[in-house]
């Protein structure tokens, strides 16, 4: 059977791949997309979206327990874990079906199967009906990543879980150990802790949420501890002894090892890129620690071959993948897009309280040699936050003292994952402190804290 020819083949239909395919189709290219498992990839099916559905359930449960504070009555408050999971899976299914619909609408050829690059511009897809050959001058690899598994800490789906098991749990953990306090680890810790699991988080670095600004990490840690979590920093799980219905974890902190028993362990120790069995090495693609090396336009160095999203390295964020997908599609179609700058991409963590940031942390800005001005504003000083019953939190802004450039913004508290975009837009438009000070923020809103934080950096704060 003759190979089908396209202008572009996209391998992987996650938030990078499917967005790249749509943009390329809009630009008049003939596009095929190959997906091994689920339309929408990990993000829609086993990542960003279903976890947010779970966390929303735990947030509502938490609020129900606080009913009395709001002058409301709610007795015998409880949850049905299976119903919570069912809702989460339903949300994921709805969105996955939506991606399939978008492929049809944009006249993109969808091939379900496992792709291998057999030569430059050639892809063979192993489908359940046999195999199919596709050719294209341009190919985008968007195969994403999977959970990293450390020797001895491998998941078994019963006692030791990855994020996939945690999204569809075989039981409700009573005593839970979460290894790793990045976004995935801390979100699951937050979810299960809110539902009543006795939760311990072990982090190898010197603080939880290690990629965040140190002050924000410290604030979040205090809240987690207040909610009943046990946090162990500069600590390492050396081994897991698995027994019937229990796991004994050997946790080393400061040279001392203690053995603690848990009934469930979630391993969230990072991710590895899905680079295997694609035929990349044969084409001369350079791979470093499971990630494809690319330039700022996602070019691999092999003519017509691009890599976007998680497989192309940090930051491992769906919105970075989508933006890279659009950029590469425009490049292929003959456009002149801007490259994606990692420091302009916001990071959001949906634990309780939420954490969000963009740009440089205070330590990073100093390390880069900037003379800085830092502003802070607490949720406690904001009328809307108090009215919402969410008075714990903080907004922190960092400016270049010489130019007034907004170098970074860091937040912890209710709804900060929505608020951060104000600063993202500000950075994109190359805003200065003066622009932000002269912007009229609506009242009463949480966003007023963003204004006050800027004012504070320049000794003009009003409500503090």
XYZ file of N, CA, C and O in Angstrom, residues 18 21-27 29-31 98-109:
92
model
N -1.946 18.147 19.592
C -3.235 18.446 18.948
C -3.375 19.924 18.621
O -3.970 20.302 17.611
N -1.411 20.580 15.464
C -2.162 20.075 14.306
C -3.261 21.054 13.889
O -3.436 21.352 12.706
N -3.991 21.577 14.885
C -5.081 22.526 14.575
C -4.523 23.796 13.939
O -5.027 24.267 12.913
N -3.463 24.349 14.528
C -2.913 25.604 13.979
C -2.380 25.390 12.570
O -2.578 26.236 11.691
N -1.715 24.250 12.336
C -1.194 23.953 11.001
C -2.340 23.824 9.991
O -2.251 24.325 8.861
N -3.430 23.166 10.410
C -4.597 23.018 9.527
C -5.217 24.376 9.217
O -5.610 24.663 8.082
N -5.277 25.250 10.229
C -5.813 26.606 10.004
C -4.979 27.359 8.968
O -5.486 28.202 8.244
N -3.674 27.051 8.937
C -2.761 27.732 8.014
C -2.724 27.057 6.634
O -1.877 27.380 5.801
N -2.274 23.719 5.879
C -1.450 22.529 5.681
C -2.303 21.263 5.781
O -3.309 21.228 6.495
N -1.859 20.232 5.050
C -2.514 18.920 5.127
C -1.839 18.162 6.275
O -0.632 17.905 6.233
N -2.621 17.829 7.309
C -2.039 17.341 8.567
C -2.563 15.959 8.958
O -3.757 15.677 8.833
N -13.919 15.904 23.004
C -13.870 17.242 22.403
C -12.677 17.400 21.477
O -12.774 18.026 20.409
N -11.532 16.805 21.847
C -10.330 16.885 20.998
C -10.567 16.119 19.689
O -10.224 16.595 18.601
N -11.178 14.935 19.799
C -11.500 14.150 18.590
C -12.389 14.961 17.657
O -12.194 14.977 16.431
N -13.359 15.664 18.233
C -14.266 16.506 17.442
C -13.488 17.618 16.731
O -13.724 17.920 15.561
N -12.530 18.225 17.446
C -11.731 19.309 16.852
C -10.874 18.803 15.694
O -10.644 19.524 14.716
N -10.393 17.565 15.796
C -9.618 16.984 14.688
C -10.487 16.861 13.434
O -10.084 17.225 12.352
N -11.706 16.346 13.629
C -12.636 16.198 12.490
C -12.979 17.559 11.892
O -12.949 17.756 10.684
N -13.304 18.506 12.774
C -13.711 19.849 12.346
C -12.622 20.519 11.503
O -12.903 21.231 10.537
N -11.364 20.264 11.859
C -10.248 20.892 11.144
C -9.678 20.007 10.031
O -8.615 20.293 9.490
N -10.415 18.913 9.733
C -10.050 17.996 8.632
C -8.621 17.435 8.798
O -7.841 17.368 7.854
N -8.311 17.069 10.040
C -7.011 16.464 10.350
C -7.178 14.947 10.349
O -8.111 14.420 10.969
N -6.300 14.246 9.653
C -6.363 12.785 9.611
C -5.820 12.224 10.925
O -4.677 12.506 11.301
